[in-house]
Structure formats: C-alpha cells, structure tokens
Amino acid sequence: MECFRQTVTASQSIPLPLLFLIFGSTFIGICVLSFLILFIVAPIPRPPTKNEKSFKYIGPDGSISIAQPLPCWLDTHATIKSAAQKKGDFSSNGLGIEEAEVFMSLVVPAYNEEDRLGIMLTEAVEYLEQEYGASRPRTSENGSVKSRMNGHGGASNGHALHGSTKLNQGWEVLIVSDGSTDKTIETALNFAKDLGTKSSALIRVISLQNNRGKGGAVTHGLRHVRGRYAVFADADGASRFTDLGNLVKACEQVADSEGRGVAVGSRAHLVGSDEVVKRSFLRNFLMHSFHLFLRLLTPPATAAIRDTQCGFKLFSRPSLPYIIPYMHSEGWIFDVEMLMLAESAGIPVTEVPVGWKEVKGSKLNVLWDSLGMAWSLAILRAAWTFGVYRRS
C-alpha cells in the first residue's frame, strides 16, 4: 500500500503533457508489437510447386497417363488483373475468369482416404453422369436454367439471367491427394479405370507433395476447375450427394446480376436428431461453444449461417475470383474464410438443408482440433480486420 502511495505521489509531480506522452508511447508500442506478433502468427500458404499443378488420369487404353499440366483459371485471372492495374484500373476482381468447359466440377480433398474414397466416388459419379452427363437433358430437379425463369421469361430473383446460353452439361472430378501416405492415389486411379468408359478421363488425380490441410487441398482444387459450377465434398461421403441439385437451384435463385452466388450445404436441421443426440456430451458442448464463438467473431451475414462447417459447398464460376485468390486458411476453419470473403465482396450466400450421416474414420480430434479452430478463427478475423490480409 505504501508503495502505491509513493507511485501516485511521484506521478503527480510529472508534468501532464509528459504523462500523456508516456501513456501514448506505451499504447502505440503495444499496438505495434501486437501487429508484429499477428503478422508472424498469421498463416501465409506456400505457393504450389510445378508438380502440384499437374494431374494424372486413365487413358482410353486403360493405362495411367503421364503428368499433364492443370488448366488454371487463376493464373489467367492474375495476369489480366495485373495488366489492368498497371493501367490504373482497380475496378474489378472478376477480370480474366475463363469460360467454363463443363457444367459441374467436383473437388474432393483426400488425405489417407483409401478406405472411404471409393464409396463416395461411386455415389458422386453415378449422380453426375445421370444428371449432367452429355446425353442427359437438364431438368428442374437437377438445377435447370429454366428453374430460374418466371412466367414472363425473366429471372425469378429479379436479376438478369446470367449464363443462360452457356453449356449446361458435362462434369469433371478433381481428387486432391493432400500428401497422402497410403494408397489414396492408387484407389482414385483404380476407380477411374474400373469405370471402363470415356468417363474415366473425366476424373483427374492431383497429388500435393506435403499435407496442407483440408482447406489447402480444397483451395488448390478450386484454382483448377473448369465448371460453370464448382462444388467440394468430403471424401468420407457423409453428405448426401444427390442433394447437389438442390444446391444448384438455390445458387441460381440467389445469384446476382453478375452470376455470383454461393450455396452452403447445411446440417442445422439435424440438431436434435439421433445423429447428433447420440454424440458424446463433449462433442456437442464443443460444437455449440464453437458456434457461439463464431457468431461473436464473424461479420453479420457469415454469423447468420447456422452450419459453416458442412463439407458440401457450391460456387458459381463468376464468384470464384472474389474468393479463391485471397484464401489464407488451410486448416479446418477455411470454410469460414470463404464465407467472410463472399460477404465482403457482396456475393449472395444461401443455406440449403442436405442429408448427412455419421461416417467412421474421421481424422478430426474433437478436443484439440476444436481449440485449434477457435485459435485459427481469432487469428483469421484479426488478420483481416487489422490489414495483415488484404484484397490488394
């Protein structure tokens, strides 16, 4: 107590301007130090290597092809955008997105998934071929362009119909092996070979040299999609893939005049179901705690999404240049960054209920990964808020 009195007495003898200067300098020093620490801990993804920008497929004779260069819309986008900015044009993020070559691109991130990948691919390819194969006409059930039209030939959401004259058939699957050490790549190629038709060439297998994380694998795949729509789905097959048509229809309905839209598969309607109730108390407690933390730290539109972590999300092609070039998170929290980037760019996002089932073999450590996601979310939000991450 005596020490405190002496400190107060000494401070009273310090001129007021000098006192303000001391406090101001201390505050600025703390801010600078905090920014430097944030700059150090905020993750910066490594660029992809040359080998990671290639793929293999099964040729017509049933043999595995040599590595082929992956088409990359992002490289074209970056080149054209850089040229425009050199001329003083900073107006558009959407410059340079190439025209789609197929209707639907599916990206499957896979890390040591030799046991579960084949089941998921069987369901996915059957649906893709049935609904978007070259011989299959589009219908309202699989996300037809007609489903967006009202009785007067206009768009049902009041926006101009974007891309109605573009292709509405064709598909591809990009399987991104995220540094797998098992037979994930062999499983993917064998699956393609067993198709025994021209569809086998539509499955492209990409190998990342080192494990990046689910977010890194998804982002890498989305850089190379050729589809008018791009969806990513988990390799475990937990989400019901036949709900893809609902995602397409929902995305078409909310798309803006530029054709930008995101449809988020959601399991929120399953809260209270046996799938969720039978989980452990710890897992449900951590789930609800994370959702509360997420609502506190994310901007309004993202916070309003009831299920940000479902591994089943669809993007229209025009929305990709506003999201993919600016991704930083490569871990479990990457979904939230995608939604935050969509929100900041004014891209409409809609949440769509999807079927889902619990699948054994998850690589998620409930306790430690939940804590890691909370930490990553805090760093992510701070990095974007304080300018460590920027769009320009």
PDB file of N, CA and C in Angstrom, residues 55-129:
ATOM      1  N   PHE A  55      -1.773 -33.232 -63.224  1.00  0.00           N
ATOM      2  CA  PHE A  55      -2.715 -34.284 -62.845  1.00  0.00           C
ATOM      3  C   PHE A  55      -2.468 -35.530 -63.684  1.00  0.00           C
ATOM      4  N   LYS A  56      -3.011 -36.632 -63.208  1.00  0.00           N
ATOM      5  CA  LYS A  56      -2.987 -37.873 -63.965  1.00  0.00           C
ATOM      6  C   LYS A  56      -4.415 -38.363 -64.158  1.00  0.00           C
ATOM      7  N   TYR A  57      -4.614 -39.131 -65.211  1.00  0.00           N
ATOM      8  CA  TYR A  57      -5.933 -39.690 -65.489  1.00  0.00           C
ATOM      9  C   TYR A  57      -5.757 -41.045 -66.167  1.00  0.00           C
ATOM     10  N   ILE A  58      -6.853 -41.728 -66.401  1.00  0.00           N
ATOM     11  CA  ILE A  58      -6.824 -43.018 -67.085  1.00  0.00           C
ATOM     12  C   ILE A  58      -7.137 -42.786 -68.559  1.00  0.00           C
ATOM     13  N   GLY A  59      -6.216 -43.202 -69.419  1.00  0.00           N
ATOM     14  CA  GLY A  59      -6.395 -43.012 -70.853  1.00  0.00           C
ATOM     15  C   GLY A  59      -7.353 -44.017 -71.460  1.00  0.00           C
ATOM     16  N   PRO A  60      -7.664 -43.846 -72.744  1.00  0.00           N
ATOM     17  CA  PRO A  60      -8.613 -44.745 -73.424  1.00  0.00           C
ATOM     18  C   PRO A  60      -8.178 -46.210 -73.401  1.00  0.00           C
ATOM     19  N   ASP A  61      -6.862 -46.456 -73.343  1.00  0.00           N
ATOM     20  CA  ASP A  61      -6.377 -47.834 -73.337  1.00  0.00           C
ATOM     21  C   ASP A  61      -6.311 -48.428 -71.934  1.00  0.00           C
ATOM     22  N   GLY A  62      -6.768 -47.650 -70.926  1.00  0.00           N
ATOM     23  CA  GLY A  62      -6.793 -48.136 -69.564  1.00  0.00           C
ATOM     24  C   GLY A  62      -5.508 -47.935 -68.789  1.00  0.00           C
ATOM     25  N   SER A  63      -4.535 -47.255 -69.386  1.00  0.00           N
ATOM     26  CA  SER A  63      -3.265 -47.020 -68.704  1.00  0.00           C
ATOM     27  C   SER A  63      -3.277 -45.656 -68.021  1.00  0.00           C
ATOM     28  N   ILE A  64      -2.402 -45.505 -67.036  1.00  0.00           N
ATOM     29  CA  ILE A  64      -2.275 -44.231 -66.328  1.00  0.00           C
ATOM     30  C   ILE A  64      -1.460 -43.272 -67.173  1.00  0.00           C
ATOM     31  N   SER A  65      -1.962 -42.090 -67.365  1.00  0.00           N
ATOM     32  CA  SER A  65      -1.279 -41.101 -68.196  1.00  0.00           C
ATOM     33  C   SER A  65      -0.034 -40.571 -67.492  1.00  0.00           C
ATOM     34  N   ILE A  66       0.839 -39.955 -68.258  1.00  0.00           N
ATOM     35  CA  ILE A  66       1.914 -39.190 -67.656  1.00  0.00           C
ATOM     36  C   ILE A  66       1.310 -37.900 -67.094  1.00  0.00           C
ATOM     37  N   ALA A  67       2.036 -37.221 -66.234  1.00  0.00           N
ATOM     38  CA  ALA A  67       1.514 -35.996 -65.617  1.00  0.00           C
ATOM     39  C   ALA A  67       1.212 -34.945 -66.679  1.00  0.00           C
ATOM     40  N   GLN A  68       0.006 -34.406 -66.618  1.00  0.00           N
ATOM     41  CA  GLN A  68      -0.445 -33.382 -67.556  1.00  0.00           C
ATOM     42  C   GLN A  68      -0.609 -32.051 -66.813  1.00  0.00           C
ATOM     43  N   PRO A  69      -0.313 -30.922 -67.477  1.00  0.00           N
ATOM     44  CA  PRO A  69      -0.487 -29.628 -66.806  1.00  0.00           C
ATOM     45  C   PRO A  69      -1.963 -29.329 -66.535  1.00  0.00           C
ATOM     46  N   LEU A  70      -2.239 -28.872 -65.344  1.00  0.00           N
ATOM     47  CA  LEU A  70      -3.609 -28.500 -64.989  1.00  0.00           C
ATOM     48  C   LEU A  70      -3.967 -27.148 -65.575  1.00  0.00           C
ATOM     49  N   PRO A  71      -5.125 -27.027 -66.218  1.00  0.00           N
ATOM     50  CA  PRO A  71      -5.571 -25.682 -66.605  1.00  0.00           C
ATOM     51  C   PRO A  71      -5.827 -24.871 -65.343  1.00  0.00           C
ATOM     52  N   CYS A  72      -5.457 -23.602 -65.352  1.00  0.00           N
ATOM     53  CA  CYS A  72      -5.567 -22.785 -64.144  1.00  0.00           C
ATOM     54  C   CYS A  72      -6.181 -21.431 -64.481  1.00  0.00           C
ATOM     55  N   TRP A  73      -7.470 -21.285 -64.177  1.00  0.00           N
ATOM     56  CA  TRP A  73      -8.114 -20.002 -64.439  1.00  0.00           C
ATOM     57  C   TRP A  73      -7.500 -18.897 -63.586  1.00  0.00           C
ATOM     58  N   LEU A  74      -6.950 -19.261 -62.420  1.00  0.00           N
ATOM     59  CA  LEU A  74      -6.397 -18.255 -61.520  1.00  0.00           C
ATOM     60  C   LEU A  74      -5.162 -17.589 -62.124  1.00  0.00           C
ATOM     61  N   ASP A  75      -4.330 -18.352 -62.834  1.00  0.00           N
ATOM     62  CA  ASP A  75      -3.153 -17.763 -63.467  1.00  0.00           C
ATOM     63  C   ASP A  75      -3.562 -16.735 -64.515  1.00  0.00           C
ATOM     64  N   THR A  76      -4.561 -17.083 -65.322  1.00  0.00           N
ATOM     65  CA  THR A  76      -5.051 -16.148 -66.330  1.00  0.00           C
ATOM     66  C   THR A  76      -5.650 -14.910 -65.682  1.00  0.00           C
ATOM     67  N   HIS A  77      -6.436 -15.153 -64.648  1.00  0.00           N
ATOM     68  CA  HIS A  77      -7.054 -14.050 -63.906  1.00  0.00           C
ATOM     69  C   HIS A  77      -5.997 -13.101 -63.343  1.00  0.00           C
ATOM     70  N   ALA A  78      -4.947 -13.662 -62.736  1.00  0.00           N
ATOM     71  CA  ALA A  78      -3.900 -12.837 -62.130  1.00  0.00           C
ATOM     72  C   ALA A  78      -3.151 -12.037 -63.175  1.00  0.00           C
ATOM     73  N   THR A  79      -2.889 -12.648 -64.330  1.00  0.00           N
ATOM     74  CA  THR A  79      -2.161 -11.954 -65.394  1.00  0.00           C
ATOM     75  C   THR A  79      -2.958 -10.769 -65.933  1.00  0.00           C
ATOM     76  N   ILE A  80      -4.238 -11.000 -66.213  1.00  0.00           N
ATOM     77  CA  ILE A  80      -5.077  -9.938 -66.780  1.00  0.00           C
ATOM     78  C   ILE A  80      -5.331  -8.845 -65.745  1.00  0.00           C
ATOM     79  N   LYS A  81      -5.552  -9.244 -64.498  1.00  0.00           N
ATOM     80  CA  LYS A  81      -5.789  -8.259 -63.448  1.00  0.00           C
ATOM     81  C   LYS A  81      -4.551  -7.396 -63.219  1.00  0.00           C
ATOM     82  N   SER A  82      -3.371  -8.015 -63.240  1.00  0.00           N
ATOM     83  CA  SER A  82      -2.129  -7.261 -63.062  1.00  0.00           C
ATOM     84  C   SER A  82      -1.930  -6.265 -64.183  1.00  0.00           C
ATOM     85  N   ALA A  83      -2.237  -6.692 -65.412  1.00  0.00           N
ATOM     86  CA  ALA A  83      -2.103  -5.777 -66.552  1.00  0.00           C
ATOM     87  C   ALA A  83      -3.074  -4.606 -66.438  1.00  0.00           C
ATOM     88  N   ALA A  84      -4.302  -4.896 -65.957  1.00  0.00           N
ATOM     89  CA  ALA A  84      -5.289  -3.833 -65.798  1.00  0.00           C
ATOM     90  C   ALA A  84      -4.864  -2.844 -64.718  1.00  0.00           C
ATOM     91  N   GLN A  85      -4.306  -3.363 -63.625  1.00  0.00           N
ATOM     92  CA  GLN A  85      -3.891  -2.483 -62.534  1.00  0.00           C
ATOM     93  C   GLN A  85      -2.709  -1.606 -62.929  1.00  0.00           C
ATOM     94  N   LYS A  86      -1.850  -2.115 -63.799  1.00  0.00           N
ATOM     95  CA  LYS A  86      -0.736  -1.299 -64.289  1.00  0.00           C
ATOM     96  C   LYS A  86      -1.237  -0.099 -65.090  1.00  0.00           C
ATOM     97  N   LYS A  87      -2.436  -0.255 -65.648  1.00  0.00           N
ATOM     98  CA  LYS A  87      -3.055   0.841 -66.391  1.00  0.00           C
ATOM     99  C   LYS A  87      -3.934   1.707 -65.496  1.00  0.00           C
ATOM    100  N   GLY A  88      -3.933   1.391 -64.196  1.00  0.00           N
ATOM    101  CA  GLY A  88      -4.715   2.185 -63.249  1.00  0.00           C
ATOM    102  C   GLY A  88      -6.135   1.719 -63.053  1.00  0.00           C
ATOM    103  N   ASP A  89      -6.471   0.535 -63.584  1.00  0.00           N
ATOM    104  CA  ASP A  89      -7.827   0.009 -63.432  1.00  0.00           C
ATOM    105  C   ASP A  89      -7.864  -0.957 -62.259  1.00  0.00           C
ATOM    106  N   PHE A  90      -8.429  -0.525 -61.137  1.00  0.00           N
ATOM    107  CA  PHE A  90      -8.558  -1.372 -59.948  1.00  0.00           C
ATOM    108  C   PHE A  90     -10.029  -1.706 -59.681  1.00  0.00           C
ATOM    109  N   SER A  91     -10.849  -1.640 -60.712  1.00  0.00           N
ATOM    110  CA  SER A  91     -12.301  -1.680 -60.514  1.00  0.00           C
ATOM    111  C   SER A  91     -12.866  -3.080 -60.334  1.00  0.00           C
ATOM    112  N   SER A  92     -12.208  -4.105 -60.882  1.00  0.00           N
ATOM    113  CA  SER A  92     -12.877  -5.408 -60.915  1.00  0.00           C
ATOM    114  C   SER A  92     -11.976  -6.536 -60.465  1.00  0.00           C
ATOM    115  N   ASN A  93     -12.501  -7.405 -59.587  1.00  0.00           N
ATOM    116  CA  ASN A  93     -11.823  -8.640 -59.219  1.00  0.00           C
ATOM    117  C   ASN A  93     -12.133  -9.749 -60.213  1.00  0.00           C
ATOM    118  N   GLY A  94     -13.181  -9.569 -61.005  1.00  0.00           N
ATOM    119  CA  GLY A  94     -13.649 -10.643 -61.860  1.00  0.00           C
ATOM    120  C   GLY A  94     -13.000 -10.691 -63.227  1.00  0.00           C
ATOM    121  N   LEU A  95     -11.993  -9.848 -63.480  1.00  0.00           N
ATOM    122  CA  LEU A  95     -11.321  -9.863 -64.758  1.00  0.00           C
ATOM    123  C   LEU A  95     -10.618 -11.198 -64.979  1.00  0.00           C
ATOM    124  N   GLY A  96     -10.728 -11.723 -66.180  1.00  0.00           N
ATOM    125  CA  GLY A  96      -9.904 -12.843 -66.558  1.00  0.00           C
ATOM    126  C   GLY A  96     -10.420 -14.222 -66.213  1.00  0.00           C
ATOM    127  N   ILE A  97     -11.648 -14.346 -65.725  1.00  0.00           N
ATOM    128  CA  ILE A  97     -12.180 -15.686 -65.460  1.00  0.00           C
ATOM    129  C   ILE A  97     -12.562 -16.320 -66.791  1.00  0.00           C
ATOM    130  N   GLU A  98     -11.979 -17.454 -67.060  1.00  0.00           N
ATOM    131  CA  GLU A  98     -12.187 -18.097 -68.349  1.00  0.00           C
ATOM    132  C   GLU A  98     -13.572 -18.723 -68.431  1.00  0.00           C
ATOM    133  N   GLU A  99     -14.054 -18.898 -69.630  1.00  0.00           N
ATOM    134  CA  GLU A  99     -15.348 -19.536 -69.829  1.00  0.00           C
ATOM    135  C   GLU A  99     -15.299 -20.983 -69.348  1.00  0.00           C
ATOM    136  N   ALA A 100     -16.410 -21.458 -68.855  1.00  0.00           N
ATOM    137  CA  ALA A 100     -16.489 -22.841 -68.374  1.00  0.00           C
ATOM    138  C   ALA A 100     -16.426 -23.812 -69.549  1.00  0.00           C
ATOM    139  N   GLU A 101     -15.871 -24.992 -69.304  1.00  0.00           N
ATOM    140  CA  GLU A 101     -15.807 -26.043 -70.305  1.00  0.00           C
ATOM    141  C   GLU A 101     -16.776 -27.180 -70.002  1.00  0.00           C
ATOM    142  N   VAL A 102     -17.171 -27.295 -68.737  1.00  0.00           N
ATOM    143  CA  VAL A 102     -18.170 -28.286 -68.332  1.00  0.00           C
ATOM    144  C   VAL A 102     -19.150 -27.597 -67.402  1.00  0.00           C
ATOM    145  N   PHE A 103     -20.249 -28.271 -67.114  1.00  0.00           N
ATOM    146  CA  PHE A 103     -21.236 -27.656 -66.236  1.00  0.00           C
ATOM    147  C   PHE A 103     -20.836 -27.756 -64.772  1.00  0.00           C
ATOM    148  N   MET A 104     -20.381 -28.926 -64.342  1.00  0.00           N
ATOM    149  CA  MET A 104     -20.128 -29.153 -62.922  1.00  0.00           C
ATOM    150  C   MET A 104     -18.725 -29.685 -62.676  1.00  0.00           C
ATOM    151  N   SER A 105     -18.024 -29.029 -61.752  1.00  0.00           N
ATOM    152  CA  SER A 105     -16.728 -29.520 -61.276  1.00  0.00           C
ATOM    153  C   SER A 105     -16.871 -29.933 -59.821  1.00  0.00           C
ATOM    154  N   LEU A 106     -16.378 -31.126 -59.506  1.00  0.00           N
ATOM    155  CA  LEU A 106     -16.377 -31.612 -58.131  1.00  0.00           C
ATOM    156  C   LEU A 106     -14.939 -31.712 -57.643  1.00  0.00           C
ATOM    157  N   VAL A 107     -14.644 -31.066 -56.515  1.00  0.00           N
ATOM    158  CA  VAL A 107     -13.331 -31.146 -55.882  1.00  0.00           C
ATOM    159  C   VAL A 107     -13.455 -32.008 -54.632  1.00  0.00           C
ATOM    160  N   VAL A 108     -12.610 -33.027 -54.537  1.00  0.00           N
ATOM    161  CA  VAL A 108     -12.632 -33.940 -53.389  1.00  0.00           C
ATOM    162  C   VAL A 108     -11.269 -33.892 -52.698  1.00  0.00           C
ATOM    163  N   PRO A 109     -11.162 -33.250 -51.533  1.00  0.00           N
ATOM    164  CA  PRO A 109      -9.907 -33.289 -50.780  1.00  0.00           C
ATOM    165  C   PRO A 109      -9.768 -34.646 -50.106  1.00  0.00           C
ATOM    166  N   ALA A 110      -8.589 -35.243 -50.208  1.00  0.00           N
ATOM    167  CA  ALA A 110      -8.428 -36.598 -49.683  1.00  0.00           C
ATOM    168  C   ALA A 110      -7.068 -36.751 -49.024  1.00  0.00           C
ATOM    169  N   TYR A 111      -7.088 -37.074 -47.743  1.00  0.00           N
ATOM    170  CA  TYR A 111      -5.853 -37.361 -47.017  1.00  0.00           C
ATOM    171  C   TYR A 111      -5.978 -38.745 -46.391  1.00  0.00           C
ATOM    172  N   ASN A 112      -5.201 -39.680 -46.915  1.00  0.00           N
ATOM    173  CA  ASN A 112      -5.240 -41.070 -46.443  1.00  0.00           C
ATOM    174  C   ASN A 112      -6.674 -41.605 -46.412  1.00  0.00           C
ATOM    175  N   GLU A 113      -7.313 -41.578 -47.581  1.00  0.00           N
ATOM    176  CA  GLU A 113      -8.722 -41.967 -47.688  1.00  0.00           C
ATOM    177  C   GLU A 113      -8.916 -43.212 -48.538  1.00  0.00           C
ATOM    178  N   GLU A 114      -7.953 -44.128 -48.534  1.00  0.00           N
ATOM    179  CA  GLU A 114      -8.082 -45.311 -49.379  1.00  0.00           C
ATOM    180  C   GLU A 114      -9.294 -46.166 -49.015  1.00  0.00           C
ATOM    181  N   ASP A 115      -9.717 -46.131 -47.743  1.00  0.00           N
ATOM    182  CA  ASP A 115     -10.825 -46.979 -47.313  1.00  0.00           C
ATOM    183  C   ASP A 115     -12.191 -46.384 -47.610  1.00  0.00           C
ATOM    184  N   ARG A 116     -12.293 -45.058 -47.658  1.00  0.00           N
ATOM    185  CA  ARG A 116     -13.611 -44.435 -47.792  1.00  0.00           C
ATOM    186  C   ARG A 116     -13.855 -43.782 -49.151  1.00  0.00           C
ATOM    187  N   LEU A 117     -12.788 -43.517 -49.886  1.00  0.00           N
ATOM    188  CA  LEU A 117     -12.905 -42.735 -51.121  1.00  0.00           C
ATOM    189  C   LEU A 117     -13.762 -43.422 -52.181  1.00  0.00           C
ATOM    190  N   GLY A 118     -13.584 -44.723 -52.357  1.00  0.00           N
ATOM    191  CA  GLY A 118     -14.300 -45.424 -53.415  1.00  0.00           C
ATOM    192  C   GLY A 118     -15.808 -45.364 -53.263  1.00  0.00           C
ATOM    193  N   ILE A 119     -16.287 -45.484 -52.029  1.00  0.00           N
ATOM    194  CA  ILE A 119     -17.730 -45.433 -51.780  1.00  0.00           C
ATOM    195  C   ILE A 119     -18.289 -44.061 -52.137  1.00  0.00           C
ATOM    196  N   MET A 120     -17.574 -43.024 -51.718  1.00  0.00           N
ATOM    197  CA  MET A 120     -18.034 -41.664 -52.002  1.00  0.00           C
ATOM    198  C   MET A 120     -18.044 -41.395 -53.511  1.00  0.00           C
ATOM    199  N   LEU A 121     -16.973 -41.816 -54.207  1.00  0.00           N
ATOM    200  CA  LEU A 121     -16.882 -41.566 -55.644  1.00  0.00           C
ATOM    201  C   LEU A 121     -17.966 -42.306 -56.417  1.00  0.00           C
ATOM    202  N   THR A 122     -18.313 -43.491 -55.965  1.00  0.00           N
ATOM    203  CA  THR A 122     -19.363 -44.257 -56.640  1.00  0.00           C
ATOM    204  C   THR A 122     -20.677 -43.482 -56.642  1.00  0.00           C
ATOM    205  N   GLU A 123     -21.063 -42.973 -55.467  1.00  0.00           N
ATOM    206  CA  GLU A 123     -22.294 -42.195 -55.372  1.00  0.00           C
ATOM    207  C   GLU A 123     -22.209 -40.919 -56.199  1.00  0.00           C
ATOM    208  N   ALA A 124     -21.064 -40.237 -56.124  1.00  0.00           N
ATOM    209  CA  ALA A 124     -20.917 -38.958 -56.810  1.00  0.00           C
ATOM    210  C   ALA A 124     -20.942 -39.109 -58.325  1.00  0.00           C
ATOM    211  N   VAL A 125     -20.172 -40.045 -58.847  1.00  0.00           N
ATOM    212  CA  VAL A 125     -20.081 -40.205 -60.305  1.00  0.00           C
ATOM    213  C   VAL A 125     -21.403 -40.691 -60.882  1.00  0.00           C
ATOM    214  N   GLU A 126     -22.078 -41.586 -60.177  1.00  0.00           N
ATOM    215  CA  GLU A 126     -23.398 -42.033 -60.658  1.00  0.00           C
ATOM    216  C   GLU A 126     -24.341 -40.850 -60.793  1.00  0.00           C
ATOM    217  N   TYR A 127     -24.340 -39.977 -59.796  1.00  0.00           N
ATOM    218  CA  TYR A 127     -25.229 -38.814 -59.859  1.00  0.00           C
ATOM    219  C   TYR A 127     -24.795 -37.844 -60.947  1.00  0.00           C
ATOM    220  N   LEU A 128     -23.506 -37.546 -61.028  1.00  0.00           N
ATOM    221  CA  LEU A 128     -23.011 -36.594 -62.025  1.00  0.00           C
ATOM    222  C   LEU A 128     -23.333 -37.066 -63.441  1.00  0.00           C
ATOM    223  N   GLU A 129     -23.117 -38.329 -63.709  1.00  0.00           N
ATOM    224  CA  GLU A 129     -23.385 -38.847 -65.041  1.00  0.00           C
ATOM    225  C   GLU A 129     -24.879 -38.874 -65.332  1.00  0.00           C
TER     226      GLU A 129
END
